[in-house]
Short mmCIF file of C-alpha atoms and ligand atoms in Angstrom, two decimals:
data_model
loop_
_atom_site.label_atom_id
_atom_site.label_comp_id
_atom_site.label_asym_id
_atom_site.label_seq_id
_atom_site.Cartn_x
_atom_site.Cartn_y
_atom_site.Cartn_z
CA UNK G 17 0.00 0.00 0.00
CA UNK G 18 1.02 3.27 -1.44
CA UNK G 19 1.57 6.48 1.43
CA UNK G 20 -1.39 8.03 -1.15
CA UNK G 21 -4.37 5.52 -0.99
CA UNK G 22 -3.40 4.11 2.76
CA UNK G 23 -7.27 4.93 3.66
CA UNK G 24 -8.43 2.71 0.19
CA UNK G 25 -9.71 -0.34 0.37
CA UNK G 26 -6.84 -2.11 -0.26
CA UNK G 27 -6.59 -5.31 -3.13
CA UNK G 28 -8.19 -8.40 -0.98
CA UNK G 29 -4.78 -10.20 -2.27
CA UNK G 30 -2.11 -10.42 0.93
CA UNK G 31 -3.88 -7.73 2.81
CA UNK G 32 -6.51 -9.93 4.95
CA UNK G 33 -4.14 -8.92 8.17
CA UNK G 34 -4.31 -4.78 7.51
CA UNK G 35 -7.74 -4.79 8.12
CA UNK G 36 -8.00 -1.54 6.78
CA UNK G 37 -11.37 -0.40 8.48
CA UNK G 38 -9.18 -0.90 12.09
CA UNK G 39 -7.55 2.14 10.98
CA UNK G 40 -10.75 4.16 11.09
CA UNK G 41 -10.51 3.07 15.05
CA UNK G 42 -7.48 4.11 16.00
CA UNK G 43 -8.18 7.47 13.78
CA UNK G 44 -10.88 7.56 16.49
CA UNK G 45 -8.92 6.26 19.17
CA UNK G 46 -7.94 9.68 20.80
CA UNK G 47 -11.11 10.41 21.28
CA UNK G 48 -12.59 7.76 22.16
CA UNK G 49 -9.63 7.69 24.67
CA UNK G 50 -10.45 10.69 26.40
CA UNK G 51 -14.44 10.21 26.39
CA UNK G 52 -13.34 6.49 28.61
CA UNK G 53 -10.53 8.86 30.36
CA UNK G 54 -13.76 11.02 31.53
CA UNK G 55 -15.77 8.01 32.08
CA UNK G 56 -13.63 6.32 34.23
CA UNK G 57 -13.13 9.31 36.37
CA UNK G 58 -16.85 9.21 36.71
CA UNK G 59 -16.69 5.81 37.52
CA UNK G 60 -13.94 6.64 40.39
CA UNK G 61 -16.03 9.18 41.74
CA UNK G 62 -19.26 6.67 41.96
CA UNK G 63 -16.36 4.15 43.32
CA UNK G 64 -15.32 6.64 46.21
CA UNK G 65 -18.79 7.67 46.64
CA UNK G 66 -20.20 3.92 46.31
CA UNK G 67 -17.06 2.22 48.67
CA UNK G 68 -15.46 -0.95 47.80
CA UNK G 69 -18.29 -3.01 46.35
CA UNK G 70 -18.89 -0.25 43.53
CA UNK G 71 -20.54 -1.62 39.98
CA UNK G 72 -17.83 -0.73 37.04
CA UNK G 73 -14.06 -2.06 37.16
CA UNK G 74 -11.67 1.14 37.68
CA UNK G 75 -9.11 -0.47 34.86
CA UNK G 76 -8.04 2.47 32.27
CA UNK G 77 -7.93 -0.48 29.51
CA UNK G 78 -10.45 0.37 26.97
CA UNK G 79 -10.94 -3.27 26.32
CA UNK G 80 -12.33 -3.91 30.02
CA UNK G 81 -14.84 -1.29 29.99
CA UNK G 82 -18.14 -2.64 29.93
CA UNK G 83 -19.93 -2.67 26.71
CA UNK G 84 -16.94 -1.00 25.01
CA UNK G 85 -15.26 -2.65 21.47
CA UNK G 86 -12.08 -4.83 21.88
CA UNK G 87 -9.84 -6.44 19.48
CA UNK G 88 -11.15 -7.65 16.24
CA UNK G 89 -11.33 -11.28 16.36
CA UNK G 90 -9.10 -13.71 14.66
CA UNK G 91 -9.00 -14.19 11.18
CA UNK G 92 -11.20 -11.62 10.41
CA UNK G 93 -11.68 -10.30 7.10
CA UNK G 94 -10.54 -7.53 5.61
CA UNK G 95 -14.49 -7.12 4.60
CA UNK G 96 -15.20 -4.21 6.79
CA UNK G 97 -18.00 -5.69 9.22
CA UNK G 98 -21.11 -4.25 9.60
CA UNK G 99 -20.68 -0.38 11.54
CA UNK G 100 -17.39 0.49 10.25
CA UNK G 101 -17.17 3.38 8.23
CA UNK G 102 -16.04 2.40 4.76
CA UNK G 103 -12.76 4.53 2.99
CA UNK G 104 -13.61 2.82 -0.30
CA UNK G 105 -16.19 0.33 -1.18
CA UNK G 106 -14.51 -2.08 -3.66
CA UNK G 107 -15.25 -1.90 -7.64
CA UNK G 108 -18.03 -2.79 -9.45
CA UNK G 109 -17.46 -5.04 -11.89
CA UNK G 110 -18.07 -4.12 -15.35
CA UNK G 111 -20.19 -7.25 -15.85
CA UNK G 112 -22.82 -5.61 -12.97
CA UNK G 113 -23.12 -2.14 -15.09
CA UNK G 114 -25.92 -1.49 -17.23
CA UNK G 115 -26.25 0.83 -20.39
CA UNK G 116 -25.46 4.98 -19.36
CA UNK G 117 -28.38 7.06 -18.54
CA UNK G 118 -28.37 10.30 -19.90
CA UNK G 119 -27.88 12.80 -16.86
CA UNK G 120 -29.84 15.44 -18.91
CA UNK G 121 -33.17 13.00 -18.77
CA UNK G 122 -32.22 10.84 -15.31
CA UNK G 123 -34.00 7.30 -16.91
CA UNK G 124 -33.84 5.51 -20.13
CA UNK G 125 -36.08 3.50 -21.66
CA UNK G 126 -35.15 -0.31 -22.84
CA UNK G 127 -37.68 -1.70 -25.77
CA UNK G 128 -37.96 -5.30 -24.50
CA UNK G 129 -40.04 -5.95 -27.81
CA UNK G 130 -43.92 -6.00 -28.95
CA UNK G 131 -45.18 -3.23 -27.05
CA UNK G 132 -43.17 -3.86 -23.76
CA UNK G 133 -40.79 -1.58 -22.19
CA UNK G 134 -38.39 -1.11 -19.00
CA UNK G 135 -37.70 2.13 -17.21
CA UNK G 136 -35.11 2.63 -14.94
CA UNK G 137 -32.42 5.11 -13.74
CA UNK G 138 -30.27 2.20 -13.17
CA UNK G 139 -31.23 1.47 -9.41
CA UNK G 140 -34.59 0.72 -9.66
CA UNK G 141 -37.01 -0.62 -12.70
CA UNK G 142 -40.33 -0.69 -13.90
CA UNK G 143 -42.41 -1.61 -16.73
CA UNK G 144 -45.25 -0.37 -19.05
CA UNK G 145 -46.98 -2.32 -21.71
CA UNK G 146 -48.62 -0.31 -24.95
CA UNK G 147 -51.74 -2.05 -26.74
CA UNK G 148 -54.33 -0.62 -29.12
CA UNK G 149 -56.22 1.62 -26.43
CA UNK G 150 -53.95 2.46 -23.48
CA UNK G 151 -50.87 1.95 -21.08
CA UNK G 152 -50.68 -0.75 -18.57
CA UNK G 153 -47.91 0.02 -16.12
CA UNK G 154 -45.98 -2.29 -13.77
CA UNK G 155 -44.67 -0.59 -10.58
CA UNK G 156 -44.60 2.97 -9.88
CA UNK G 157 -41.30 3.33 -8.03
CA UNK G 158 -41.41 6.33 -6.04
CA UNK G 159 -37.91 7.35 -7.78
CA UNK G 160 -39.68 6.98 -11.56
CA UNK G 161 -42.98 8.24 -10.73
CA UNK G 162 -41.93 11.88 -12.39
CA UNK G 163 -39.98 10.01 -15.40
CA UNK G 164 -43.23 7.12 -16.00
CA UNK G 165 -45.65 9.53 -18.29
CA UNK G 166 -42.43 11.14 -20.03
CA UNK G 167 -41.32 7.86 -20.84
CA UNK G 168 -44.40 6.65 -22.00
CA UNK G 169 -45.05 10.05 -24.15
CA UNK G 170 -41.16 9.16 -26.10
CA UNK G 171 -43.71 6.32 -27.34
CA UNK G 172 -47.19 6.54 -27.24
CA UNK G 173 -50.20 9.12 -26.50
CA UNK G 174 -52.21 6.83 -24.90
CA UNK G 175 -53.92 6.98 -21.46
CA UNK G 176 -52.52 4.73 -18.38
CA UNK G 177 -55.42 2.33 -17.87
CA UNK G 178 -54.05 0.15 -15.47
CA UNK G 179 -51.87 -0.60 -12.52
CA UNK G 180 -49.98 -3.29 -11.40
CA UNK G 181 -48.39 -3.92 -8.05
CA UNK G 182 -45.53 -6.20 -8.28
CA UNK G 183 -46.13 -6.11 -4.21
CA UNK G 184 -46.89 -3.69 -1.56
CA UNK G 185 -43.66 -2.29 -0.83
CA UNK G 186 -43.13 2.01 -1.06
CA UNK G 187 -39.86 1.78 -2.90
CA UNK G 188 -42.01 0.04 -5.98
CA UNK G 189 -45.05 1.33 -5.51
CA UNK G 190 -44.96 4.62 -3.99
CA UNK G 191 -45.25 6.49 -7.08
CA UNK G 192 -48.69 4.99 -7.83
CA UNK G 193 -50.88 8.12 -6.86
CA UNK G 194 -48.52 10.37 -8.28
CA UNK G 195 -48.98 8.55 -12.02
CA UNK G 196 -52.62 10.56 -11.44
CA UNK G 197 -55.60 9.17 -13.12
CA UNK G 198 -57.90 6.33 -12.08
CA UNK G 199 -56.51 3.06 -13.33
CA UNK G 200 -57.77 0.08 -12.38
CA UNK G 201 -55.28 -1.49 -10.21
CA UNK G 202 -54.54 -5.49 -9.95
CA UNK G 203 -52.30 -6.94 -7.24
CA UNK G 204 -52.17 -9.90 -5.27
CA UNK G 205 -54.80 -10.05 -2.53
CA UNK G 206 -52.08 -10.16 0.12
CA UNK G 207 -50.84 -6.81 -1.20
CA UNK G 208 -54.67 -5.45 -0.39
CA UNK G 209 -54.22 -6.37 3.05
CA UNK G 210 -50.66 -4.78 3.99
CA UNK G 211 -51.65 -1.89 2.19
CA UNK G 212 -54.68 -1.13 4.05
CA UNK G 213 -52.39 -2.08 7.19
CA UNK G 214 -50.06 0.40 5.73
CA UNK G 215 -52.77 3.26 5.07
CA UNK G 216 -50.63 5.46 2.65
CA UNK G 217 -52.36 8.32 0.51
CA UNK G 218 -49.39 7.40 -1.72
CA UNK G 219 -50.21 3.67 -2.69
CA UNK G 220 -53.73 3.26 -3.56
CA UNK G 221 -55.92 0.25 -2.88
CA UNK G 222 -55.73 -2.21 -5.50
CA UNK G 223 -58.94 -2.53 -7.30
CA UNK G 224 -58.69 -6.15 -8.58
CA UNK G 225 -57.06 -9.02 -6.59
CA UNK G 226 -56.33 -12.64 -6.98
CA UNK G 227 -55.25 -15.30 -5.19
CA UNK G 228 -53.39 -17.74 -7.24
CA UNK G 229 -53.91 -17.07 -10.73
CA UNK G 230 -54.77 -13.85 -13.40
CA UNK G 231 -54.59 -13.07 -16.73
CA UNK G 232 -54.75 -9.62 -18.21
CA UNK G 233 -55.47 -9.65 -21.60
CA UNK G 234 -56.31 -6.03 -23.18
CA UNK G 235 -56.20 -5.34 -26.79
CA UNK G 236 -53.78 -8.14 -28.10
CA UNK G 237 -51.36 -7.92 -25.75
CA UNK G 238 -51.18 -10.61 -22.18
CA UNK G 239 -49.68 -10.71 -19.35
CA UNK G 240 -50.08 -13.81 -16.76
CA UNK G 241 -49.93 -12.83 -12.75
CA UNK G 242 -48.75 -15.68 -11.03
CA UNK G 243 -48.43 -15.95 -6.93
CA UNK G 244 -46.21 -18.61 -5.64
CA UNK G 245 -45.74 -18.23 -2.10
CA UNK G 246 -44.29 -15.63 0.23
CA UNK G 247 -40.39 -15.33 0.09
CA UNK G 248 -39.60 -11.36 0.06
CA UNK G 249 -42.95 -10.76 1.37
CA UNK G 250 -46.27 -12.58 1.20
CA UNK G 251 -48.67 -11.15 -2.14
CA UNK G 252 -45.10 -10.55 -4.40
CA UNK G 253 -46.27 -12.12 -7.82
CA UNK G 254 -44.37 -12.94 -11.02
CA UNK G 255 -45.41 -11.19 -13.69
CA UNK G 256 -44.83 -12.91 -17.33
CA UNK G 257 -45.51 -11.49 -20.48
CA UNK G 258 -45.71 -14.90 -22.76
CA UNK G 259 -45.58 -13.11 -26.11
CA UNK G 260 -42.51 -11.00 -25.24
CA UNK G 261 -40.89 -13.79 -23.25
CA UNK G 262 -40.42 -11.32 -20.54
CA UNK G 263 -40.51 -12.73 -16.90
CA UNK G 264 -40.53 -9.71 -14.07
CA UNK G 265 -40.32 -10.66 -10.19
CA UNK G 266 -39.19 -8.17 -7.83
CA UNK G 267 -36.24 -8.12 -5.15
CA UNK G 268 -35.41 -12.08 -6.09
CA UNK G 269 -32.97 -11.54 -7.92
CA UNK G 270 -30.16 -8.95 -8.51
CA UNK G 271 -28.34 -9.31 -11.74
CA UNK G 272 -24.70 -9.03 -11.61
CA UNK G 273 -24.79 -7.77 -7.87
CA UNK G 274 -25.26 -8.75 -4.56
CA UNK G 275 -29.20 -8.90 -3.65
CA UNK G 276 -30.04 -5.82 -1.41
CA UNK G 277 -28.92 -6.95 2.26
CA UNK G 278 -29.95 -9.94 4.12
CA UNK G 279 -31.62 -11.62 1.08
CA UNK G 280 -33.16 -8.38 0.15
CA UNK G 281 -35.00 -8.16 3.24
CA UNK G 282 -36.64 -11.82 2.49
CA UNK G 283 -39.19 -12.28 5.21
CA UNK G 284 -39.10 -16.08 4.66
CA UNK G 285 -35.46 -16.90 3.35
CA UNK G 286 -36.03 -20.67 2.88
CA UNK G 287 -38.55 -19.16 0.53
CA UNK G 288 -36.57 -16.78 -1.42
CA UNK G 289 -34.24 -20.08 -1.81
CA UNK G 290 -36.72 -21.55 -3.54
CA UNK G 291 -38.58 -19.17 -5.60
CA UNK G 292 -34.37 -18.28 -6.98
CA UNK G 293 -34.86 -21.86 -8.24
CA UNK G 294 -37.84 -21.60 -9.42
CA UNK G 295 -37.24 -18.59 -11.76
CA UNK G 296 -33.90 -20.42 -12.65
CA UNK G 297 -36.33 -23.38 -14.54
CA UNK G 298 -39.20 -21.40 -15.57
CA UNK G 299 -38.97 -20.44 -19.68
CA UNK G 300 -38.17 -17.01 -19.90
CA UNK G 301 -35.85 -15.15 -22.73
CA UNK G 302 -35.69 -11.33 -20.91
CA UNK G 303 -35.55 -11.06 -16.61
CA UNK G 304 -36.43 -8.23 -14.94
CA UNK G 305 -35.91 -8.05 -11.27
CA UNK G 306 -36.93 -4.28 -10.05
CA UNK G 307 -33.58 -3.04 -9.18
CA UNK G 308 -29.99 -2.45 -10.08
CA UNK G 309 -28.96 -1.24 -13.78
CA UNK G 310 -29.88 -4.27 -16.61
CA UNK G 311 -31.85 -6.47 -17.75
CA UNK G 312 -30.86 -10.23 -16.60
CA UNK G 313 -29.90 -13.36 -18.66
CA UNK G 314 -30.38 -17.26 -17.81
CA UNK G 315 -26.90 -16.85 -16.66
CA UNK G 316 -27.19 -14.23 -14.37
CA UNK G 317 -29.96 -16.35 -12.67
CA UNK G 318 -27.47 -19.08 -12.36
CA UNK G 319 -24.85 -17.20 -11.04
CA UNK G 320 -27.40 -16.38 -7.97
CA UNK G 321 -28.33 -19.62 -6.95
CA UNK G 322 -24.69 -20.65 -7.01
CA UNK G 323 -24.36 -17.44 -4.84
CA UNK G 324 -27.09 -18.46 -3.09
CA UNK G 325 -25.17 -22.18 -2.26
CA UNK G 326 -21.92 -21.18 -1.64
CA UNK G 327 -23.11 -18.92 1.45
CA UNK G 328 -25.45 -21.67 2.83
CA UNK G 329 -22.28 -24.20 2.41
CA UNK G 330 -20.09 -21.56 4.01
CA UNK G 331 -22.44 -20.75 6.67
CA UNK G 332 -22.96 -24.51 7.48
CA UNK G 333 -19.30 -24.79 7.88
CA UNK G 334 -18.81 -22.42 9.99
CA UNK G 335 -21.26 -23.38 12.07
CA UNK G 336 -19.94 -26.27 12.76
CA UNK G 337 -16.62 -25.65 13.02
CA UNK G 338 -16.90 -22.93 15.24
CA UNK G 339 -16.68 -23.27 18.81
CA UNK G 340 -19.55 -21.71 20.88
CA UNK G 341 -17.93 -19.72 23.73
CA UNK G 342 -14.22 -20.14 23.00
CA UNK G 343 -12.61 -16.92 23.98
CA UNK G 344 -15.95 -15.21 25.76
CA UNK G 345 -14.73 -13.07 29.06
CA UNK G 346 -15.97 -15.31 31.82
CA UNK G 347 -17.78 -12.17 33.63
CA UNK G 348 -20.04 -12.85 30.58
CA UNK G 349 -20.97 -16.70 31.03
CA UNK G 350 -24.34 -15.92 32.56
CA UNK G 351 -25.06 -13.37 29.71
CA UNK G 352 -26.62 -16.03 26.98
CA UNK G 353 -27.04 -13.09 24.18
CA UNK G 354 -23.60 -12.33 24.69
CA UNK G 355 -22.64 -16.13 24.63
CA UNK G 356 -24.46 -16.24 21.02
CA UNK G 357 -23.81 -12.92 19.69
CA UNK G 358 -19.71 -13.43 20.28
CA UNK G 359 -20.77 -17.10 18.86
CA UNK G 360 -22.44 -15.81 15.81
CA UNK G 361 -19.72 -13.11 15.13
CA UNK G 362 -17.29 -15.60 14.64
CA UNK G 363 -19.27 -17.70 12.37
CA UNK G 364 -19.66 -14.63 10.30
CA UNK G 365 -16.40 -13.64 9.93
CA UNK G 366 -15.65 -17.20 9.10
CA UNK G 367 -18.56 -17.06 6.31
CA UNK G 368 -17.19 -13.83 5.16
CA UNK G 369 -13.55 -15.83 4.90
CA UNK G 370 -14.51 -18.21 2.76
CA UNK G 371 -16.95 -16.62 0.18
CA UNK G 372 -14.46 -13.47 -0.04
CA UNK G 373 -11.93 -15.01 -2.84
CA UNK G 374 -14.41 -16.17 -5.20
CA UNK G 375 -16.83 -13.91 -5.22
CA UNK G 376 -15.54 -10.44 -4.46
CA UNK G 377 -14.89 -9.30 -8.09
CA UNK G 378 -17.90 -11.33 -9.49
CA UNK G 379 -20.65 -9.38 -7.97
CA UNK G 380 -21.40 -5.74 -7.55
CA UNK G 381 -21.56 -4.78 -3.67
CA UNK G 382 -20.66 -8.23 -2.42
CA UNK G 383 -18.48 -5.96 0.49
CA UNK G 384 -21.48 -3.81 0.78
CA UNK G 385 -23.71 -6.81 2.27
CA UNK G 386 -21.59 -10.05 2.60
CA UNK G 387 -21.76 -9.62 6.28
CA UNK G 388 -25.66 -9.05 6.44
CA UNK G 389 -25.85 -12.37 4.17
CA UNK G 390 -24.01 -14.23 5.94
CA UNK G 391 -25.69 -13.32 9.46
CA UNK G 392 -28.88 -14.04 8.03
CA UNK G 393 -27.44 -17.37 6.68
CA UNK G 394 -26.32 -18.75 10.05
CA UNK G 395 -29.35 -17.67 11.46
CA UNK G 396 -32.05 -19.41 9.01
CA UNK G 397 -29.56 -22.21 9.24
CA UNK G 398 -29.83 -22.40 12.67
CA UNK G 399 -33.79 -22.07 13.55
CA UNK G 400 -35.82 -22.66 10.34
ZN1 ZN I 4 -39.74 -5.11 -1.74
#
């Protein structure tokens, strides 16, 4: 490492032992030194005032002050863990990027054939589908809702004439009201319920629900609504658009990147396993997933359930391999969430270890949320 770039993210090659987000703690260390110097002059004071049976140790050693951070644990990666300030986040791979969007416009539209179209601004997507009398729109991402009718008007005059909620979640969704109009709205009948839960002016009741099964067939032009379980949350459907070969399901899969952290929120992660799988052997030409820049492939579907597998085999490992309690401060032993948490730590780091070489320069932001996948690994491992 070069004087210059010493607070970079150094190459992951012969580096594991810098751990280059330690440095951002002894940049801090000063202070941090003076704020336990103050504290533990409190703490004498309580101690002369309390007598010789007072609470709090009178040590000056930052690592024996109660609920303070010690040494990093052994082996740990060079990954920064979660709560450490990042210098630089590491590269994304060319593979992850998607076509430019032009800064003067802030979206760009992708023709996905036959009347079908993407929008995104290369974090999150949507869709709208022309036929002979009108616009049907997937998702109204609150971050497209301004760029949806412009979009539209590059290709058509038509009116919007319906809405389709790929699932109840704001980030997809909360653009709906500002599309303006009255559309008629289809979404999964799961997605009516959280959304009345939810009660926001900015994501309309759906007007039409199902419960397994719906077609939408307007003009000449078909889409097929399919539900198939909970996995991110319960009423997110597959959309598929059989004469376009065009297969949209939302926060499954990432292409080219990481998914969004722990699973991309998955409420049921077993679940989101399986529905990876699923999309993996359905018959599809085009994937859209409802984030990140492109459009994904067969291949890119592949690449996440391999993913997918290599952090449940790394997980299991280390799991195994690690021993519970090995290394805990005994003044802790009756402290069972401390017991687990310095547990699970180390089977993180471990997880983090092994997926690090492979997989770093394959994925966009796999330093961004390795650590959250692999906690939520060892955890759905562990209880479900
Ligand atoms: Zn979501």
């Amino acid at each position: 490492m070069s004087k210059e770039n010493k607070n970079d993210r150094p190459s992951l090659v012969g580096t594991r032992k810098n751990y280059p987000w330690a440095q951002h703690h002894s940049e801090r260390s000063f202070m941090r030194n003076a704020r336990i110097i103050g504290f533990c002059f409190v703490v004498l004071l309580i101690g002369i005032v309390a007598g010789p049976h007072g609470v709090y140790s009178q040590s000056d050693n930052s690592s024996t002050v109660q609920g303070a951070a010690g040494e990093p644990y052994p082996n740990m990666p060079a990954i920064a863990p979660i709560g450490v300030r990042i210098g630089k986040y590491l590269d994304v791979p060319s593979s992850s990027q998607g076509p430019p969007i032009d800064p003067a416009k802030g979206y760009r539209v992708q023709d996905l054939g036959k009347g079908l179209y993407m929008i995104t601004d290369n974090a999150i997507q949507s869709m709208f589908l022309i036929y002979d009398r009108g616009v049907v729109v997937i998702d109204a991402p609150q971050n497209l809702a301004a760029y949806i009718p412009k979009a539209i008007a590059e290709i058509s005059d038509k009116p919007i004439t319906h809405l389709i909620y790929s699932h109840s979640h704001a980030d997809h969704i909360g653009g709906a009201k500002a599309l303006g109009g009255h559309p008629i709205i289809i979404a999964h009948e799961e997605t009516l319920r959280l959304l009345k839960r939810d009660a926001d002016p900015n994501r309309p009741l759906p007007t039409v629900t199902f419960s397994d099964k719906y077609t939408l067939r307007v003009g000449n032009q078909v889409l097929e609504l399919s539900y198939h379980g909970n996995a991110h949350e319960p009423g997110n459907i597959f959309i598929y658009a059989p004469a376009q070969r065009v297969l949209m399901v939302v926060d499954i899969v990432f292409p080219g990147w990481m998914p969004w952290r722990r699973f991309a929120l998955a409420q049921d992660i077993p679940g989101y396993f399986a529905q990876v799988e699923e999309i993996r052997k359905m018959d599809w030409d085009t994937f859209v997933g409802g984030h990140v820049a492109r459009t994904g492939t067969h291949a890119d579907v592949d690449v996440q359930a391999e993913f997918n597998h290599d952090v449940k085999q790394a997980a299991a490992t280390a799991l195994a391999t690690t021993k519970p309690g090995e290394g805990l401060n005994p003044l802790d032993k009756n402290n069972p969430w401390a017991f687990f948490d310095h547990y699970i730590d180390r089977v993180a780091a471990q997880c983090v270890n092994t997926l690090t070489p492979k997989w770093s320069t394959k994925l966009g932001g796999f330093d961004v949320y390795i650590w959250d996948q692999c906690y939520s690994m060892e955890q759905t491992l562990r209880i479900e």
